[in-house]
Amino acid sequence: MTKLSKAFKLGVIACALAASAAASTASYAADVTIGALFPLSGPNASYGDIFGSGANLAAEHINADNLLGGKLSIQYEDSQALPQQGVIGMNKLVNVQKVPYVLSAFTGVSKAISTIATRTRTVAVNGGGVGPDLAELGQYFWNIIPLANYEVRAIIPYLVNERKMKNFVLVYVDDPLGQAIRKELEGALPPAGGKLVEALSVPATAQQFGGIAARVRAANPDVIYVASYGSQQSQIVKQFRDNGIKQPFASYTAFSIPEINAQPEAAGSMYTSQNIDWNSQDPVTKRFVDDYKKKYNKMPTAYIANYYNAVRMFGLLAQQLIKKGQPVTGENLLKQRVETKTFDLVGGKVSFAENGTVTMPMQINEIDGKGGKVLSTSAK
Amino acid sequence: MLLLQLLINGIQVGALYALIAVGFSLIFGSTRIFHFAHGSAFTIAAYVFYDLLAIAQLHWTIAVLGAAAAAILFGVALNRFVYIPIQKHEGSFFTVFVASFGVGIVVQNLCGMLFGRSFVAVSTPLSRSVELMPGLYVSPLAGIAIAIAVLFFFALQMFLMRTHTGMAMRALSENPELVRAYGLSPRRLSMTVFALGSLLAVPAAVLSAAGSGLNPAIGHHVMLISLAATIVGGVGSLRGAACAGLLLGLAENLALAWFEPQWSEAITFIVLFLFILFRPSGFFGRATAS
């Protein structure tokens, strides 16, 4: 009986060791899940579809290349582009799914989840929000998109000097993104020779803009800068045109969505985005563009490239960690990002500033109803 | 000129709010069902109109009729298959409200799946404003909105005052037992109420699709306005709901002359609070809560 008991105990220990060995191997090279906090419902849900198309394509490529020795999956949670929903989703991803890496979007959501990211040492990567203070959310919060300060500073010299547009009206959504853009415009316009003649804030849920159009007409600007996103910006553009506004619109990357590009009222609008040469022959960009076109029968946009890059970057970092025999944790991913100076991503080689934000050249685009054209490319 | 422009915009928006609010108030006043999904009837009608006109390229009259049929069908089916069964088993006001709220969310997501989650608009020259005088822009849709609101409200009043069904519906809100005693079926009457109430959301839905565009979440705003207008107008008073809808549209727009646009939605609630504080029975509501 004693012998049997001893044998049983040894068996249990052996099984536990074997299971432990298997488990630890699994954490180095096995199926890996990362999280994504995107708006999947509500007025900004179209962004969730757009962001997800880039992230999914990157996961497909990583799996096809067997980069991780196991399958990469993305667990999506619906942020509805709202901070409160974002925190709920982040808690689920971090505490239940135990993901080491989360894709984030929208300035308000990103700010809300950043404390959880820091506390739990989970990497959060933003590819859609552009509020400048996203650069100050701690070392576990990375931005793979140039922030609004770069976007505003890129378009102001072009509009003021080359297009001779001095008087600006800003229509901005009353949230951290809109407030950040207002601050940037107030600071950057006077030195450039421009003037912010009116700044009109709108709630994120507003859908009627006929009255605001009257205020804009009364201000008589040369250009109207729209700092909103999702269906609201389309409604602003349509209702302003319907209400007799003839001045051109200017905006940031948020205008690079299909619904704005296809909107007849948006023709002539100018917006900034990071400079990506879609015809580049570098293998990463070419594969991304070719496969995206094949899959969706249309050209990708900057947002799609950003989330492709965010997932691809995870793949590259995790691959390095697996090679070294280190577990894929947020802490190790951060160390590896600091160690790896540059990444081959869509658009070329990308490096991160110390604050975890990429710097990229910008371009100014014009909506022309035929897929858009590049008006100007700025230096870094 | 800015004030005059805002006044005209306010009347246009207010006319549509009035129609939506009257529909909600009719349903709530007659059946005591807090029909939160009234906003969903609006969304469904708007998307069906958009789909038939812009996608299927049918004549606008067919698109309008299709939108009306969809809204009525939705309202009646919701009453028959959700509200009545709940009332039969439990009848709690709160349970019905939660069910209605849930239906609103389901409809929003279904519309997103079926019609896409992005912004859509019906392209029509009617939404393009013309400059009546320097600085004053008015679109043909403004005139249409006001005319339709007046026409529908007049027709509804006639229906309620002059027809047996209309009178029975009014009686239903007062005393359902009495209605039953006269051999009428409260259930059948409530079906008619839902059909009529949902129909009243259709003009606003169609004009919104053409004027300001749509997204699946648009029903929430509609619901908010309906609720506020019902309270401001006086629960159970259709005349009050219509006036309150108009008042809210005007307040929202006129506030832009003095305040930041971000306050325009808050104005709705300020008006609501003022009424709750100083005239809890609303414009034409009964003096005591009933």
mmCIF file of N, CA and C in Angstrom, chain A residues 67-140:
data_model
loop_
_atom_site.group_PDB
_atom_site.id
_atom_site.type_symbol
_atom_site.label_atom_id
_atom_site.label_comp_id
_atom_site.label_asym_id
_atom_site.label_seq_id
_atom_site.Cartn_x
_atom_site.Cartn_y
_atom_site.Cartn_z
ATOM 1 N N LEU A 67 5.028 32.395 -38.433
ATOM 2 C CA LEU A 67 6.003 33.243 -37.737
ATOM 3 C C LEU A 67 6.136 32.880 -36.254
ATOM 4 N N LEU A 68 5.039 32.410 -35.673
ATOM 5 C CA LEU A 68 5.048 32.166 -34.227
ATOM 6 C C LEU A 68 5.094 30.687 -33.872
ATOM 7 N N GLY A 69 5.100 29.828 -34.864
ATOM 8 C CA GLY A 69 5.081 28.394 -34.585
ATOM 9 C C GLY A 69 3.730 27.924 -34.081
ATOM 10 N N GLY A 70 2.762 28.765 -34.081
ATOM 11 C CA GLY A 70 1.388 28.432 -33.671
ATOM 12 C C GLY A 70 0.454 29.437 -34.320
ATOM 13 N N LYS A 71 -0.817 29.345 -33.998
ATOM 14 C CA LYS A 71 -1.779 30.225 -34.667
ATOM 15 C C LYS A 71 -1.996 31.524 -33.878
ATOM 16 N N LEU A 72 -1.957 32.628 -34.596
ATOM 17 C CA LEU A 72 -2.259 33.921 -33.975
ATOM 18 C C LEU A 72 -3.743 34.234 -34.178
ATOM 19 N N SER A 73 -4.427 34.535 -33.097
ATOM 20 C CA SER A 73 -5.853 34.915 -33.195
ATOM 21 C C SER A 73 -6.043 36.287 -32.577
ATOM 22 N N ILE A 74 -7.081 36.949 -33.022
ATOM 23 C CA ILE A 74 -7.410 38.260 -32.441
ATOM 24 C C ILE A 74 -8.768 38.163 -31.765
ATOM 25 N N GLN A 75 -8.797 38.498 -30.491
ATOM 26 C CA GLN A 75 -10.061 38.512 -29.739
ATOM 27 C C GLN A 75 -10.602 39.946 -29.781
ATOM 28 N N TYR A 76 -11.737 40.132 -30.429
ATOM 29 C CA TYR A 76 -12.308 41.478 -30.564
ATOM 30 C C TYR A 76 -13.279 41.785 -29.427
ATOM 31 N N GLU A 77 -13.193 42.978 -28.907
ATOM 32 C CA GLU A 77 -14.165 43.464 -27.932
ATOM 33 C C GLU A 77 -14.714 44.803 -28.436
ATOM 34 N N ASP A 78 -15.986 45.032 -28.179
ATOM 35 C CA ASP A 78 -16.656 46.228 -28.701
ATOM 36 C C ASP A 78 -16.478 47.412 -27.746
ATOM 37 N N SER A 79 -15.713 48.406 -28.177
ATOM 38 C CA SER A 79 -15.539 49.602 -27.333
ATOM 39 C C SER A 79 -16.636 50.632 -27.602
ATOM 40 N N GLN A 80 -17.329 50.496 -28.714
ATOM 41 C CA GLN A 80 -18.328 51.483 -29.173
ATOM 42 C C GLN A 80 -17.718 52.879 -29.271
ATOM 43 N N ALA A 81 -16.392 52.948 -29.288
ATOM 44 C CA ALA A 81 -15.649 54.220 -29.288
ATOM 45 C C ALA A 81 -15.921 55.029 -28.027
ATOM 46 N N LEU A 82 -16.370 54.349 -26.963
ATOM 47 C CA LEU A 82 -16.684 55.031 -25.704
ATOM 48 C C LEU A 82 -15.717 54.570 -24.616
ATOM 49 N N PRO A 83 -15.177 55.508 -23.830
ATOM 50 C CA PRO A 83 -14.204 55.139 -22.809
ATOM 51 C C PRO A 83 -14.715 54.058 -21.836
ATOM 52 N N GLN A 84 -15.966 54.219 -21.390
ATOM 53 C CA GLN A 84 -16.486 53.266 -20.402
ATOM 54 C C GLN A 84 -16.554 51.845 -20.970
ATOM 55 N N GLN A 85 -17.054 51.742 -22.195
ATOM 56 C CA GLN A 85 -17.131 50.421 -22.832
ATOM 57 C C GLN A 85 -15.728 49.883 -23.099
ATOM 58 N N GLY A 86 -14.814 50.797 -23.400
ATOM 59 C CA GLY A 86 -13.428 50.404 -23.657
ATOM 60 C C GLY A 86 -12.799 49.777 -22.426
ATOM 61 N N VAL A 87 -13.058 50.377 -21.267
ATOM 62 C CA VAL A 87 -12.493 49.847 -20.013
ATOM 63 C C VAL A 87 -13.071 48.455 -19.721
ATOM 64 N N ILE A 88 -14.347 48.285 -19.965
ATOM 65 C CA ILE A 88 -14.977 46.965 -19.747
ATOM 66 C C ILE A 88 -14.301 45.925 -20.648
ATOM 67 N N GLY A 89 -14.150 46.280 -21.919
ATOM 68 C CA GLY A 89 -13.521 45.360 -22.880
ATOM 69 C C GLY A 89 -12.076 45.063 -22.511
ATOM 70 N N MET A 90 -11.359 46.102 -22.076
ATOM 71 C CA MET A 90 -9.939 45.935 -21.723
ATOM 72 C C MET A 90 -9.812 45.005 -20.516
ATOM 73 N N ASN A 91 -10.684 45.198 -19.543
ATOM 74 C CA ASN A 91 -10.643 44.326 -18.355
ATOM 75 C C ASN A 91 -10.863 42.873 -18.745
ATOM 76 N N LYS A 92 -11.800 42.670 -19.662
ATOM 77 C CA LYS A 92 -12.074 41.299 -20.109
ATOM 78 C C LYS A 92 -10.840 40.717 -20.814
ATOM 79 N N LEU A 93 -10.267 41.516 -21.698
ATOM 80 C CA LEU A 93 -9.108 41.019 -22.464
ATOM 81 C C LEU A 93 -7.926 40.699 -21.548
ATOM 82 N N VAL A 94 -7.703 41.576 -20.575
ATOM 83 C CA VAL A 94 -6.513 41.429 -19.724
ATOM 84 C C VAL A 94 -6.734 40.390 -18.623
ATOM 85 N N ASN A 95 -7.895 40.462 -17.983
ATOM 86 C CA ASN A 95 -8.109 39.598 -16.820
ATOM 87 C C ASN A 95 -8.683 38.229 -17.159
ATOM 88 N N VAL A 96 -9.469 38.153 -18.224
ATOM 89 C CA VAL A 96 -10.076 36.859 -18.574
ATOM 90 C C VAL A 96 -9.268 36.180 -19.677
ATOM 91 N N GLN A 97 -9.035 36.911 -20.757
ATOM 92 C CA GLN A 97 -8.308 36.302 -21.879
ATOM 93 C C GLN A 97 -6.794 36.287 -21.655
ATOM 94 N N LYS A 98 -6.314 37.138 -20.744
ATOM 95 C CA LYS A 98 -4.875 37.233 -20.418
ATOM 96 C C LYS A 98 -4.024 37.538 -21.652
ATOM 97 N N VAL A 99 -4.462 38.446 -22.470
ATOM 98 C CA VAL A 99 -3.692 38.760 -23.681
ATOM 99 C C VAL A 99 -2.512 39.672 -23.318
ATOM 100 N N PRO A 100 -1.391 39.546 -24.030
ATOM 101 C CA PRO A 100 -0.247 40.413 -23.722
ATOM 102 C C PRO A 100 -0.239 41.714 -24.523
ATOM 103 N N TYR A 101 -1.148 41.801 -25.519
ATOM 104 C CA TYR A 101 -1.046 42.880 -26.517
ATOM 105 C C TYR A 101 -2.460 43.230 -26.962
ATOM 106 N N VAL A 102 -2.806 44.508 -26.899
ATOM 107 C CA VAL A 102 -4.170 44.932 -27.251
ATOM 108 C C VAL A 102 -4.114 46.066 -28.282
ATOM 109 N N LEU A 103 -4.900 45.933 -29.321
ATOM 110 C CA LEU A 103 -5.018 47.017 -30.305
ATOM 111 C C LEU A 103 -6.069 47.996 -29.798
ATOM 112 N N SER A 104 -5.716 49.256 -29.764
ATOM 113 C CA SER A 104 -6.647 50.261 -29.260
ATOM 114 C C SER A 104 -6.980 51.265 -30.367
ATOM 115 N N ALA A 105 -8.084 51.957 -30.199
ATOM 116 C CA ALA A 105 -8.485 52.971 -31.191
ATOM 117 C C ALA A 105 -9.287 54.053 -30.478
ATOM 118 N N PHE A 106 -9.270 55.237 -31.001
ATOM 119 C CA PHE A 106 -9.980 56.409 -30.493
ATOM 120 C C PHE A 106 -9.275 56.973 -29.247
ATOM 121 N N THR A 107 -9.139 58.284 -29.261
ATOM 122 C CA THR A 107 -8.373 58.957 -28.216
ATOM 123 C C THR A 107 -8.970 58.731 -26.829
ATOM 124 N N GLY A 108 -10.280 58.922 -26.710
ATOM 125 C CA GLY A 108 -10.922 58.781 -25.402
ATOM 126 C C GLY A 108 -10.772 57.372 -24.859
ATOM 127 N N VAL A 109 -10.997 56.380 -25.705
ATOM 128 C CA VAL A 109 -10.884 54.975 -25.283
ATOM 129 C C VAL A 109 -9.444 54.676 -24.891
ATOM 130 N N SER A 110 -8.511 55.136 -25.707
ATOM 131 C CA SER A 110 -7.101 54.841 -25.456
ATOM 132 C C SER A 110 -6.653 55.420 -24.117
ATOM 133 N N LYS A 111 -7.096 56.649 -23.846
ATOM 134 C CA LYS A 111 -6.713 57.262 -22.574
ATOM 135 C C LYS A 111 -7.317 56.488 -21.404
ATOM 136 N N ALA A 112 -8.540 56.047 -21.592
ATOM 137 C CA ALA A 112 -9.222 55.338 -20.499
ATOM 138 C C ALA A 112 -8.566 53.994 -20.186
ATOM 139 N N ILE A 113 -8.091 53.299 -21.205
ATOM 140 C CA ILE A 113 -7.550 51.949 -20.961
ATOM 141 C C ILE A 113 -6.055 51.962 -20.627
ATOM 142 N N SER A 114 -5.418 53.119 -20.796
ATOM 143 C CA SER A 114 -3.957 53.148 -20.648
ATOM 144 C C SER A 114 -3.507 52.802 -19.232
ATOM 145 N N THR A 115 -4.303 53.183 -18.247
ATOM 146 C CA THR A 115 -3.896 52.877 -16.864
ATOM 147 C C THR A 115 -3.931 51.366 -16.613
ATOM 148 N N ILE A 116 -4.927 50.705 -17.201
ATOM 149 C CA ILE A 116 -5.007 49.239 -17.044
ATOM 150 C C ILE A 116 -3.797 48.605 -17.733
ATOM 151 N N ALA A 117 -3.451 49.149 -18.908
ATOM 152 C CA ALA A 117 -2.299 48.615 -19.647
ATOM 153 C C ALA A 117 -1.035 48.720 -18.796
ATOM 154 N N THR A 118 -0.835 49.886 -18.186
ATOM 155 C CA THR A 118 0.370 50.088 -17.377
ATOM 156 C C THR A 118 0.353 49.181 -16.151
ATOM 157 N N ARG A 119 -0.792 49.140 -15.468
ATOM 158 C CA ARG A 119 -0.897 48.367 -14.229
ATOM 159 C C ARG A 119 -0.661 46.888 -14.477
ATOM 160 N N THR A 120 -1.187 46.386 -15.588
ATOM 161 C CA THR A 120 -1.093 44.936 -15.840
ATOM 162 C C THR A 120 0.061 44.597 -16.783
ATOM 163 N N ARG A 121 0.844 45.602 -17.131
ATOM 164 C CA ARG A 121 1.987 45.410 -18.042
ATOM 165 C C ARG A 121 1.549 44.724 -19.333
ATOM 166 N N THR A 122 0.489 45.275 -19.874
ATOM 167 C CA THR A 122 -0.024 44.799 -21.163
ATOM 168 C C THR A 122 0.246 45.891 -22.190
ATOM 169 N N VAL A 123 0.764 45.513 -23.328
ATOM 170 C CA VAL A 123 1.035 46.522 -24.350
ATOM 171 C C VAL A 123 -0.272 46.903 -25.044
ATOM 172 N N ALA A 124 -0.532 48.199 -25.126
ATOM 173 C CA ALA A 124 -1.692 48.685 -25.891
ATOM 174 C C ALA A 124 -1.152 49.494 -27.067
ATOM 175 N N VAL A 125 -1.622 49.195 -28.251
ATOM 176 C CA VAL A 125 -1.110 49.872 -29.443
ATOM 177 C C VAL A 125 -2.248 50.588 -30.145
ATOM 178 N N ASN A 126 -2.089 51.879 -30.300
ATOM 179 C CA ASN A 126 -3.121 52.684 -30.940
ATOM 180 C C ASN A 126 -2.744 52.950 -32.400
ATOM 181 N N GLY A 127 -3.682 52.680 -33.281
ATOM 182 C CA GLY A 127 -3.432 52.958 -34.699
ATOM 183 C C GLY A 127 -4.476 53.881 -35.277
ATOM 184 N N GLY A 128 -5.372 54.428 -34.421
ATOM 185 C CA GLY A 128 -6.467 55.242 -34.952
ATOM 186 C C GLY A 128 -6.662 56.566 -34.245
ATOM 187 N N GLY A 129 -6.443 56.617 -32.918
ATOM 188 C CA GLY A 129 -6.621 57.865 -32.179
ATOM 189 C C GLY A 129 -5.427 58.774 -32.414
ATOM 190 N N VAL A 130 -5.671 60.103 -32.447
ATOM 191 C CA VAL A 130 -4.554 60.997 -32.757
ATOM 192 C C VAL A 130 -4.394 62.143 -31.756
ATOM 193 N N GLY A 131 -5.071 62.093 -30.626
ATOM 194 C CA GLY A 131 -4.895 63.134 -29.612
ATOM 195 C C GLY A 131 -3.427 63.195 -29.184
ATOM 196 N N PRO A 132 -2.812 64.385 -29.200
ATOM 197 C CA PRO A 132 -1.376 64.471 -28.911
ATOM 198 C C PRO A 132 -0.980 63.902 -27.553
ATOM 199 N N ASP A 133 -1.900 63.979 -26.566
ATOM 200 C CA ASP A 133 -1.517 63.460 -25.250
ATOM 201 C C ASP A 133 -1.459 61.934 -25.201
ATOM 202 N N LEU A 134 -1.762 61.269 -26.298
ATOM 203 C CA LEU A 134 -1.607 59.808 -26.344
ATOM 204 C C LEU A 134 -0.125 59.431 -26.295
ATOM 205 N N ALA A 135 0.732 60.417 -26.523
ATOM 206 C CA ALA A 135 2.174 60.146 -26.455
ATOM 207 C C ALA A 135 2.662 60.112 -25.006
ATOM 208 N N GLU A 136 1.766 60.452 -24.078
ATOM 209 C CA GLU A 136 2.212 60.562 -22.679
ATOM 210 C C GLU A 136 1.503 59.576 -21.770
ATOM 211 N N LEU A 137 1.129 58.442 -22.321
ATOM 212 C CA LEU A 137 0.327 57.499 -21.527
ATOM 213 C C LEU A 137 1.165 56.352 -20.944
ATOM 214 N N GLY A 138 2.440 56.489 -20.910
ATOM 215 C CA GLY A 138 3.276 55.458 -20.279
ATOM 216 C C GLY A 138 3.928 54.548 -21.295
ATOM 217 N N GLN A 139 4.905 53.787 -20.803
ATOM 218 C CA GLN A 139 5.729 52.997 -21.723
ATOM 219 C C GLN A 139 4.992 51.801 -22.323
ATOM 220 N N TYR A 140 3.859 51.408 -21.720
ATOM 221 C CA TYR A 140 3.118 50.277 -22.292
ATOM 222 C C TYR A 140 2.095 50.721 -23.330
#
